[in-house]
XYZ file of C-alpha atoms in Angstrom:
724
model
C 99.771 78.087 120.546
C 99.563 81.850 120.303
C 101.356 84.158 122.832
C 99.586 86.880 124.709
C 102.101 88.133 127.294
C 105.959 87.136 126.397
C 106.717 86.220 129.940
C 103.996 83.211 130.111
C 105.724 79.824 130.324
C 105.356 77.537 127.442
C 106.931 74.053 126.922
C 110.379 73.901 126.172
C 111.330 73.130 122.293
C 113.478 70.313 123.597
C 111.261 69.104 126.527
C 110.165 65.833 125.030
C 113.730 64.740 123.684
C 115.443 65.371 127.047
C 112.716 63.946 129.326
C 112.332 60.799 127.247
C 116.113 60.322 127.075
C 115.675 60.191 123.134
C 117.753 63.444 122.554
C 121.225 62.190 121.036
C 124.282 63.826 122.722
C 127.567 63.676 121.018
C 128.713 60.291 122.713
C 125.513 58.704 121.193
C 126.466 59.505 117.614
C 127.926 56.628 115.499
C 129.187 57.410 112.068
C 130.658 54.759 109.176
C 134.510 54.454 109.346
C 134.917 56.137 112.777
C 137.716 55.524 115.188
C 138.187 56.719 118.722
C 141.014 59.109 120.047
C 142.816 59.094 123.175
C 145.146 61.637 124.311
C 148.844 61.174 125.736
C 149.263 64.041 128.361
C 152.317 65.300 129.886
C 152.899 63.770 133.396
C 155.120 66.713 134.416
C 154.272 70.244 135.131
C 157.097 72.018 133.369
C 159.975 70.857 130.900
C 161.301 70.274 127.638
C 160.519 67.118 125.469
C 163.774 65.248 124.491
C 162.361 62.365 122.624
C 159.093 60.291 121.887
C 159.048 56.636 121.635
C 155.827 55.003 120.394
C 154.867 51.314 120.935
C 154.334 48.963 117.934
C 150.845 49.908 116.679
C 148.494 47.329 115.659
C 146.917 47.652 112.040
C 144.320 50.460 111.861
C 145.773 52.103 115.135
C 147.696 55.339 114.381
C 149.531 58.063 116.284
C 148.737 61.889 115.472
C 151.039 64.767 116.747
C 152.272 68.191 115.954
C 153.924 67.190 112.800
C 150.348 66.409 111.478
C 148.981 69.816 111.737
C 148.814 71.666 108.392
C 148.760 75.172 109.791
C 150.368 76.867 112.764
C 150.444 74.811 116.017
C 148.511 76.701 118.358
C 144.729 76.953 119.226
C 143.397 80.365 117.874
C 141.823 82.136 120.671
C 143.327 85.588 121.499
C 147.046 84.952 121.969
C 149.232 82.239 120.260
C 150.380 80.589 123.335
C 148.471 77.330 123.460
C 149.827 74.330 121.348
C 147.341 72.085 119.974
C 149.841 69.128 120.668
C 152.982 70.102 122.656
C 156.152 69.379 120.685
C 158.893 71.275 122.439
C 158.194 72.328 125.875
C 155.215 71.216 128.198
C 153.631 73.762 130.619
C 151.333 71.946 132.722
C 150.273 68.349 133.988
C 147.773 66.896 131.344
C 148.982 69.082 128.456
C 148.343 67.103 125.185
C 151.311 65.883 123.558
C 149.751 63.241 120.914
C 146.785 61.345 120.037
C 146.434 57.725 119.294
C 143.557 56.542 117.298
C 141.708 53.352 116.771
C 138.587 51.136 116.807
C 138.734 49.867 120.446
C 139.210 52.137 123.453
C 140.661 49.448 125.737
C 143.467 48.616 123.202
C 144.133 52.234 122.841
C 144.336 52.838 126.659
C 146.822 49.980 127.048
C 148.982 51.246 124.043
C 148.845 54.892 125.853
C 150.521 53.424 128.728
C 153.404 51.977 126.452
C 154.271 55.399 125.011
C 157.463 56.705 126.479
C 158.535 60.260 126.399
C 161.552 61.666 127.890
C 161.727 65.067 129.399
C 164.315 67.551 130.729
C 162.254 68.653 133.803
C 162.298 72.527 134.935
C 161.299 74.265 138.168
C 157.623 74.775 138.002
C 155.465 77.459 139.655
C 152.332 75.744 141.177
C 150.400 78.647 143.208
C 149.183 82.262 142.751
C 151.008 83.205 145.913
C 154.634 81.938 144.331
C 153.850 83.838 140.949
C 152.995 86.953 143.239
C 156.071 86.616 145.003
C 158.587 86.032 142.010
C 157.239 89.570 140.740
C 158.858 88.432 137.218
C 157.203 90.115 134.077
C 157.412 86.910 132.175
C 154.719 85.586 134.463
C 152.319 88.620 133.717
C 149.783 87.439 131.015
C 147.744 90.449 131.209
C 147.210 93.655 133.251
C 145.028 96.766 133.570
C 144.994 99.643 135.679
C 142.422 102.614 135.916
C 140.847 105.031 138.316
C 141.940 108.002 140.352
C 145.640 108.784 140.464
C 147.575 107.133 143.363
C 149.202 110.618 144.193
C 145.563 112.110 144.859
C 144.854 108.967 146.944
C 148.109 109.154 148.781
C 147.237 112.863 149.798
C 143.574 111.740 150.934
C 145.100 108.577 152.856
C 147.349 111.239 154.679
C 144.467 112.956 156.246
C 142.434 109.839 157.118
C 141.590 108.689 160.544
C 142.622 105.170 159.547
C 143.545 102.808 156.742
C 142.211 99.339 156.559
C 144.133 96.486 154.499
C 142.570 93.439 153.861
C 143.471 90.457 151.572
C 140.767 88.055 150.089
C 141.315 84.709 148.619
C 138.788 82.752 146.255
C 139.303 79.205 144.974
C 138.858 77.272 141.772
C 135.279 76.283 140.638
C 134.607 73.284 138.481
C 131.751 73.711 136.176
C 130.235 70.157 136.745
C 128.250 70.393 133.550
C 126.399 66.886 133.452
C 127.637 66.030 129.825
C 131.445 65.811 129.927
C 133.408 67.418 126.869
C 132.903 65.516 123.609
C 133.913 66.056 120.055
C 133.364 64.371 116.646
C 135.208 65.050 113.328
C 133.471 63.572 110.478
C 135.984 62.969 107.662
C 134.873 63.609 104.051
C 137.170 64.184 100.887
C 136.223 67.632 100.547
C 135.288 68.832 103.959
C 135.720 67.936 107.767
C 132.687 68.323 109.748
C 133.131 68.786 113.454
C 130.231 68.206 115.845
C 129.948 68.264 119.563
C 128.947 69.919 122.895
C 129.947 73.579 122.412
C 128.873 77.233 122.899
C 130.742 79.011 120.410
C 130.493 77.697 116.750
C 132.554 80.355 115.148
C 135.256 80.490 117.785
C 135.792 76.497 116.750
C 135.540 77.219 113.036
C 138.083 79.968 113.236
C 140.457 77.721 115.313
C 140.045 74.968 112.732
C 140.535 77.337 109.651
C 143.805 78.348 111.267
C 145.147 74.856 112.337
C 144.019 73.234 109.188
C 145.277 75.860 106.901
C 142.153 75.604 104.620
C 139.512 77.316 102.927
C 136.210 78.434 104.426
C 134.031 75.690 102.689
C 136.297 72.851 103.814
C 135.325 73.156 107.497
C 131.847 72.917 108.768
C 131.002 73.183 112.764
C 127.593 71.617 114.037
C 126.402 71.894 117.559
C 125.114 68.631 118.957
C 122.525 68.960 121.935
C 124.726 70.191 124.897
C 124.390 68.748 128.402
C 125.492 72.322 130.274
C 128.284 74.524 129.624
C 128.573 77.414 132.232
C 131.323 78.637 130.189
C 133.205 75.279 130.371
C 132.343 74.876 126.736
C 133.262 78.515 125.366
C 137.086 77.963 124.917
C 138.148 74.529 125.765
C 136.066 73.003 122.803
C 138.345 74.802 120.103
C 141.267 72.593 121.321
C 139.588 69.208 121.167
C 137.875 70.183 117.758
C 141.730 70.868 116.578
C 142.521 67.551 117.862
C 139.929 65.552 116.088
C 140.079 67.556 113.047
C 143.829 67.175 112.695
C 143.574 63.609 113.463
C 140.606 62.849 111.027
C 142.808 64.548 108.148
C 145.624 62.423 109.118
C 144.032 59.103 109.271
C 141.266 59.865 106.784
C 138.755 58.542 108.971
C 136.251 59.838 111.520
C 137.574 60.546 114.768
C 135.792 60.624 118.090
C 137.191 62.166 121.312
C 134.842 61.954 124.327
C 136.194 62.552 128.045
C 135.195 60.487 131.006
C 134.618 62.572 134.222
C 138.056 62.041 135.608
C 139.793 63.220 132.403
C 137.273 66.176 132.138
C 138.137 67.315 135.606
C 141.642 67.017 135.564
C 142.479 69.042 132.404
C 139.727 71.249 131.459
C 139.479 74.929 132.459
C 138.261 76.099 135.968
C 137.126 79.382 137.566
C 140.392 81.372 138.291
C 141.597 81.350 141.811
C 142.119 84.895 142.774
C 143.662 87.184 145.624
C 142.267 90.723 146.014
C 143.840 93.416 148.174
C 141.950 96.121 149.355
C 143.478 99.472 150.972
C 140.806 101.796 152.283
C 140.994 105.109 153.947
C 138.182 105.981 156.622
C 137.301 108.921 158.532
C 136.397 109.054 162.442
C 132.649 107.799 161.450
C 133.872 105.043 159.451
C 132.962 106.459 156.138
C 135.086 105.542 153.262
C 137.354 108.314 151.880
C 139.229 106.336 149.097
C 139.830 102.802 148.146
C 142.608 100.975 146.216
C 141.929 97.280 144.902
C 144.541 95.038 143.357
C 143.360 91.730 141.630
C 145.641 88.795 141.143
C 144.184 85.992 138.935
C 145.839 82.745 138.441
C 145.737 82.135 134.619
C 147.248 78.567 134.542
C 149.790 77.774 131.852
C 148.182 79.602 128.987
C 146.446 82.986 128.623
C 143.257 81.822 126.972
C 140.482 84.098 127.742
C 142.123 85.245 131.016
C 142.724 88.811 129.878
C 138.908 89.335 129.226
C 137.980 87.641 132.685
C 140.530 90.144 134.322
C 138.632 93.017 132.733
C 135.282 91.756 134.143
C 136.915 91.151 137.616
C 138.216 94.922 137.477
C 134.947 96.306 136.113
C 133.195 94.817 138.908
C 135.757 95.834 141.612
C 133.585 98.500 143.208
C 130.568 96.323 143.391
C 127.147 98.359 143.218
C 128.715 101.153 145.130
C 129.866 104.619 144.468
C 133.170 104.861 146.147
C 134.935 108.176 146.091
C 138.537 108.411 145.082
C 138.584 104.765 143.747
C 141.652 102.943 141.731
C 142.087 99.422 140.506
C 144.500 97.556 139.039
C 144.785 93.736 138.247
C 146.972 91.134 136.758
C 146.822 87.554 135.407
C 149.744 85.663 136.467
C 151.128 82.500 134.668
C 151.486 79.036 136.676
C 152.300 75.752 135.624
C 148.923 74.628 136.160
C 145.662 73.499 134.253
C 144.915 76.606 132.138
C 141.670 78.695 133.717
C 138.868 79.914 131.610
C 135.350 81.160 131.084
C 133.092 80.369 133.920
C 129.583 81.854 134.375
C 130.021 85.325 135.756
C 133.475 85.693 134.153
C 135.602 87.281 137.087
C 132.753 89.019 138.706
C 132.025 86.265 141.324
C 135.585 86.774 142.573
C 135.233 90.470 142.757
C 131.941 90.605 144.399
C 132.757 88.188 146.777
C 135.805 90.065 147.771
C 134.097 93.681 147.748
C 130.863 92.433 149.440
C 133.128 91.061 152.209
C 135.291 94.031 152.526
C 132.373 96.315 152.623
C 130.803 94.077 155.426
C 133.958 94.287 157.400
C 134.173 97.781 157.156
C 130.472 98.124 158.534
C 131.391 96.272 161.640
C 134.214 98.969 162.268
C 131.595 101.493 161.834
C 129.062 99.659 164.306
C 126.456 99.806 161.510
C 124.238 96.813 160.014
C 125.854 95.596 156.927
C 122.896 96.288 154.750
C 122.473 99.912 156.241
C 126.183 100.609 155.528
C 126.067 99.272 152.075
C 122.943 101.326 151.347
C 124.631 104.460 151.850
C 126.996 103.982 149.056
C 124.546 102.493 146.413
C 124.697 103.733 142.897
C 121.868 105.697 141.458
C 120.614 106.373 138.014
C 122.544 109.086 136.381
C 125.824 108.302 138.583
C 128.991 107.620 136.811
C 130.629 104.067 136.644
C 134.031 103.539 137.799
C 135.325 103.825 134.277
C 133.744 107.234 133.772
C 130.565 105.851 131.861
C 127.098 106.523 133.135
C 124.178 104.437 134.626
C 121.560 105.543 132.342
C 118.610 103.301 132.967
C 116.242 103.479 136.318
C 117.957 101.461 138.987
C 115.482 99.513 141.406
C 117.950 98.174 144.010
C 116.358 100.151 146.735
C 112.849 98.970 145.984
C 114.209 95.166 145.741
C 116.038 95.433 149.075
C 112.764 96.888 150.991
C 110.708 94.010 149.396
C 113.188 91.310 150.538
C 113.648 92.779 153.824
C 109.883 92.387 154.143
C 109.416 88.899 152.816
C 112.587 87.566 154.888
C 111.577 89.577 158.014
C 115.280 90.391 158.099
C 115.192 92.967 161.017
C 113.072 90.476 163.326
C 115.414 87.547 162.412
C 118.530 89.443 163.208
C 117.234 90.157 166.656
C 115.797 86.628 167.315
C 119.147 85.019 166.034
C 120.985 87.166 168.492
C 118.893 86.116 171.212
C 119.029 82.247 170.434
C 122.831 82.418 169.751
C 123.147 83.583 173.574
C 121.203 80.488 174.674
C 122.507 77.862 172.298
C 126.102 77.149 172.618
C 126.423 74.588 169.933
C 124.100 75.760 166.986
C 124.286 79.308 166.046
C 122.095 81.157 163.419
C 122.912 83.985 161.099
C 121.520 86.197 158.381
C 123.626 87.773 155.397
C 122.934 89.847 152.329
C 124.501 90.660 149.016
C 123.858 93.436 146.505
C 125.207 92.742 142.987
C 125.003 93.821 139.367
C 126.083 92.290 136.094
C 126.953 94.183 132.695
C 125.043 92.740 129.764
C 126.856 91.956 126.362
C 130.647 92.275 125.530
C 132.751 94.777 127.340
C 132.838 98.097 125.738
C 132.692 98.240 122.073
C 133.388 94.305 121.634
C 129.892 93.596 120.139
C 130.631 96.552 117.418
C 134.336 96.156 116.758
C 134.747 92.264 117.195
C 131.752 90.503 117.265
C 129.492 92.259 114.566
C 126.709 89.939 114.885
C 124.260 89.148 112.154
C 121.209 86.895 112.072
C 118.799 85.503 109.563
C 115.187 84.368 109.640
C 114.008 81.907 106.717
C 110.543 81.259 105.819
C 109.445 78.299 104.106
C 106.645 77.842 101.436
C 104.454 76.380 104.288
C 104.760 79.586 106.324
C 107.321 78.132 109.153
C 110.181 80.340 110.009
C 113.539 78.985 111.148
C 116.017 80.782 113.013
C 119.406 80.994 111.437
C 121.938 81.912 114.117
C 124.934 80.557 115.819
C 123.989 80.602 119.402
C 123.904 77.411 121.517
C 121.218 76.138 123.762
C 122.970 74.270 126.555
C 120.065 74.083 128.930
C 119.491 77.575 129.457
C 116.374 77.690 127.140
C 117.221 79.913 124.255
C 115.778 77.167 121.895
C 112.403 78.311 123.534
C 112.946 81.961 124.492
C 114.367 83.242 120.920
C 111.481 81.176 119.246
C 109.179 82.946 121.595
C 110.208 86.354 120.497
C 110.115 85.840 116.867
C 106.621 84.040 117.136
C 105.342 87.076 119.090
C 106.577 89.542 116.678
C 105.092 87.653 113.695
C 101.989 86.598 115.401
C 102.800 83.127 114.678
C 102.015 79.863 116.655
C 104.905 78.969 118.710
C 105.117 75.600 116.981
C 105.753 77.332 113.626
C 108.845 78.980 114.810
C 112.047 76.322 114.256
C 115.318 76.725 115.805
C 117.404 73.785 114.420
C 120.749 73.013 115.998
C 123.165 75.708 114.584
C 125.537 74.568 111.583
C 128.120 76.953 110.323
C 127.182 75.939 106.733
C 123.606 77.242 107.218
C 123.722 80.159 109.800
C 125.927 83.445 109.792
C 128.097 84.546 112.768
C 125.756 85.780 115.393
C 128.349 85.716 118.203
C 129.246 83.401 120.981
C 126.874 82.181 123.521
C 128.366 83.896 126.382
C 128.514 87.209 128.650
C 124.566 87.159 129.146
C 124.404 88.712 125.547
C 122.148 86.085 123.634
C 118.770 87.058 124.906
C 119.309 90.924 124.772
C 121.779 91.427 121.897
C 120.670 88.326 119.664
C 116.920 88.378 120.740
C 116.991 92.030 119.549
C 118.300 91.547 116.314
C 115.703 88.521 115.782
C 112.919 90.776 117.090
C 114.107 93.289 114.376
C 114.541 90.725 111.723
C 110.919 89.486 112.512
C 109.652 93.197 112.201
C 111.067 93.274 108.671
C 109.759 89.779 107.605
C 106.414 90.918 109.007
C 106.363 93.916 106.668
C 107.159 91.749 103.610
C 105.203 88.848 104.339
C 104.000 86.649 101.266
C 101.918 83.677 102.152
C 103.201 80.504 100.577
C 106.545 82.053 99.353
C 109.947 81.163 100.394
C 111.567 84.416 102.006
C 114.826 85.339 103.873
C 115.757 88.395 105.959
C 118.872 89.220 107.626
C 119.683 91.732 110.382
C 123.023 93.409 111.582
C 124.036 94.511 114.937
C 123.947 98.241 115.534
C 125.603 99.887 118.487
C 123.953 101.985 120.974
C 125.492 105.464 121.388
C 127.472 105.930 124.569
C 130.550 107.165 125.848
C 133.114 105.602 123.436
C 135.065 102.718 125.098
C 139.011 103.012 125.202
C 140.420 99.667 125.985
C 144.031 101.290 126.928
C 142.763 103.888 129.399
C 139.786 101.470 130.646
C 137.262 104.538 130.327
C 133.885 104.969 128.768
C 130.728 102.951 128.904
C 131.758 99.365 129.749
C 128.182 97.854 129.094
C 125.033 99.003 127.369
C 122.972 97.872 130.501
C 123.155 96.373 133.766
C 120.864 93.787 135.586
C 120.533 93.695 139.345
C 120.256 91.429 142.312
C 119.882 91.385 145.967
C 120.086 88.122 148.009
C 119.536 87.207 151.684
C 120.507 83.963 152.917
C 119.879 82.300 156.451
C 122.276 79.774 158.021
C 122.775 77.372 161.099
C 126.177 76.520 161.908
C 127.017 73.568 164.018
C 130.227 74.713 165.906
C 131.375 71.302 167.125
C 131.392 69.787 163.471
C 131.736 73.111 161.480
C 128.658 71.711 159.161
C 126.484 74.491 157.892
C 122.871 74.095 157.093
C 120.808 76.520 154.661
C 117.744 77.767 156.219
C 116.224 80.108 153.686
C 117.357 81.754 150.772
C 115.615 84.811 149.171
C 116.778 86.419 145.901
C 115.195 89.566 144.125
C 116.429 90.194 140.468
C 115.821 92.740 137.666
C 116.466 91.546 134.338
C 114.510 94.216 132.241
C 111.476 92.054 131.140
C 111.328 88.297 131.795
C 110.956 86.195 128.256
C 109.774 83.034 129.988
C 108.837 82.860 133.773
C 109.769 79.313 134.228
C 112.981 79.390 132.369
C 113.794 82.572 134.365
C 113.133 80.580 137.547
C 115.361 77.852 136.419
C 118.090 80.280 135.993
C 117.577 81.795 139.468
C 117.496 78.301 141.392
C 120.391 76.910 139.211
C 122.605 80.222 139.561
C 121.987 80.408 143.225
C 122.854 76.761 144.020
C 125.968 77.280 142.064
C 127.080 80.549 143.783
C 126.121 79.355 147.134
C 128.191 76.252 146.813
C 131.090 78.531 145.455
C 130.870 80.068 149.052
C 130.592 77.073 151.541
C 130.795 73.797 149.816
C 132.894 73.372 146.398
C 136.610 73.001 147.096
C 138.981 72.086 144.424
C 142.855 72.041 145.128
C 145.787 71.620 143.158
C 148.937 69.924 144.719
C 152.411 70.218 142.807
C 150.424 71.280 139.564
C 147.965 68.241 139.684
C 144.240 68.832 140.448
C 143.214 66.670 143.372
C 139.517 65.903 142.503
C 138.676 63.625 139.991
C 135.111 62.707 140.530
C 131.755 64.892 141.292
C 131.843 62.953 144.718
C 135.444 64.121 145.485
C 134.631 67.515 144.657
C 131.229 67.764 146.287
C 128.910 70.172 144.271
C 125.418 70.610 145.974
C 122.770 67.858 145.947
C 118.910 68.327 146.631
C 119.851 67.861 150.192
C 121.953 71.067 150.562
C 119.955 73.347 148.683
C 116.691 74.677 150.152
C 113.658 76.146 148.245
C 114.568 79.640 146.947
C 112.103 82.368 147.187
C 112.587 84.852 144.570
C 110.846 87.649 142.759
C 111.738 89.524 139.391
C 111.306 93.160 139.214
C 109.927 94.581 135.721
C 112.144 97.450 134.524
C 112.109 97.136 130.648
C 115.001 98.218 128.594
C 114.470 100.053 125.330
C 117.314 98.156 123.390
C 116.266 94.695 124.518
C 113.685 92.375 122.856
C 110.397 93.602 124.740
C 112.408 95.041 127.207
C 114.685 92.040 128.222
C 118.202 92.184 129.435
C 120.867 89.424 130.519
C 120.013 87.049 133.241
C 122.104 83.847 133.180
C 125.387 85.154 134.756
C 123.629 87.583 137.310
C 121.902 84.832 139.237
C 125.078 83.257 140.378
C 126.977 86.176 141.805
C 125.295 87.034 145.011
C 125.300 83.400 146.377
C 128.921 83.323 147.875
C 128.918 86.576 149.493
C 125.451 86.378 150.983
C 126.452 83.039 152.461
C 129.753 84.320 153.949
C 128.135 87.189 155.695
C 125.484 84.717 157.160
C 128.169 82.657 158.602
C 130.036 85.671 159.787
C 126.733 86.849 161.442
C 126.185 83.559 163.165
C 129.563 83.209 164.645
C 130.665 86.867 164.987
C 133.812 86.324 163.316
C 135.247 87.410 159.903
C 136.546 85.279 157.132
C 138.906 86.459 154.430
C 138.233 83.619 151.861
C 135.796 81.362 149.975
C 134.766 78.697 150.246
C 134.191 78.618 153.834
C 134.252 74.923 154.567
C 133.817 73.068 157.954
C 137.521 73.176 158.262
C 137.819 76.682 157.872
C 135.073 77.454 160.394
C 136.509 75.223 163.175
C 139.840 76.714 162.490
C 138.689 80.134 162.838
C 136.773 78.896 166.143
C 140.048 77.663 167.501
C 141.683 80.940 166.760
C 138.740 83.013 168.199
C 138.513 81.076 171.318
C 142.012 79.716 171.734
C 142.192 76.025 171.776
C 141.470 75.720 175.479
C 138.310 77.864 175.491
C 137.051 76.166 172.774
C 137.365 72.867 174.263
C 135.748 74.174 177.295
C 132.753 75.334 175.231
C 132.083 71.513 174.385
């Protein structure tokens, strides 16, 4: 199959294996001399380990703990604060203390019940609110501040007509990847091969080199087919990889560690709960004069990737708006709860839920339609970013808004719903909008200074070309899209371009599969490598080309002052959501969902549609459906049905359109798309609920309980009962 237009869909490379059920995931793998591992986890939230007493272990069953780690006892991520096996203090319920290994899982679980650990328990901090109240420096895992000086803003506030202060809360979100976490260490005399479900091979390799204190050639990391990640398999697999590799080295056998759903939900990273505080000065007409935003993220017990998540949250704190005299600061605070980590959107969904809500509430004060109010402040090409960078490329948001207004008949429905709501006491209809963007790639100069991506193309004697990169397909379709880019550039049949599952023995470090960077950054490197190979092409000869990342010249990024160009490019989106609320039960029914997106140039239309439908489902659910809670440090939802992600009954058919706006530094003009599609769902569904009920909310998810409570407060208990 030769490709004329890059956007035309092709069958996915892994389609047959997945649809037939033949693709072997990590839990399907069996190797010689393999044992299983199970983890003994802390039953308390915070305390000191006094003693550990093991049961009598049958022959072939062994215990592995901190004393077996050849290198330092921490998972190498950013800071050295997450032990591989806790051996002095425990900081959250579920923290791993030791591993038991053996052939039979039933025997392992019964032995696990006989392990006795004595603790000296200490007072734990269970919630973000408690951590904020304590104001203790020791609880601050990371902080940043930037924008206009507070002295200037104070002077502006003194001349303002009114100051509006609002607090906004967002909860946990669980990834609900279909395949739980799993990792296998294959033991050999001269090397350990770790394979499993993962997003970032070299994160894992670097963590293993540290933990095992070994040479580069003694560790290999291989990605297995991965059944979903969404960020949940970015940082967490490094810890599991250390567990199985240390155990394999200690017991001299291959060790498999696979979580069931309940273990996965109780102990893996989540989206950070957040509290966002807004202080906005307005003039008499309701125009914004200044705005201060404070963001607090619940990091859980370890810092992990939280500092970078906070950066993203702050960089998105003004949304898509040019707000005069803007100031933002943010903190990640420590609590004795499960550590939080990467999740599609990486801090941006919290910020957009907050800023879109706040701007919507300001529009009500000004008695202007929310969308019209938002349009007054939209950034334009050439405008400065909030970090004194620049929006360099054309911005099509106005055209995208006009288009979706027409398609959805927004203005007509707004009037129709108002009329219907006056006639119908029980069922109320509403329509809401969200405007959003997402920066593509790593923040600031991260690609140049930290990642330094490198790709390789290898041509065989029979003129087939293999992609040698460290990026993982986890369902988002890069096995297909990246092969398309290379096939088109080389003018080869799509079938002759191969992308084997990456193995660090074979592939250079092209960077992690995160941050909406793979298609734009790695795809561009592959396009350039393919051009190079095309110029050197010799039929029937083995050839190899390598390409290195080159940074686009921009305003230099300064991480200390948080100034400069945070991203080389931005993708944009507009959502409109219609809902019907049952005021008797608080239940919500989605009626229609519209999404317009601009991601440069689409590399495959069907894959992009998959990103839109999946991303919006996840974003909408974050706004009204998915509720995860922690009580005294313990996650309360331990099954998918307890947690309640959307089913096909909850999500309607999504009407979407993608606008062409090719980006010069992306392959065939492509930019990032994966995270963008989630971000607008929650704020749009909140706006629609508010429109239906003529009330305001300061949190997500807006569950039936939250709706009923707000109606009680609005009407007063008696008035509400009379209503029905």
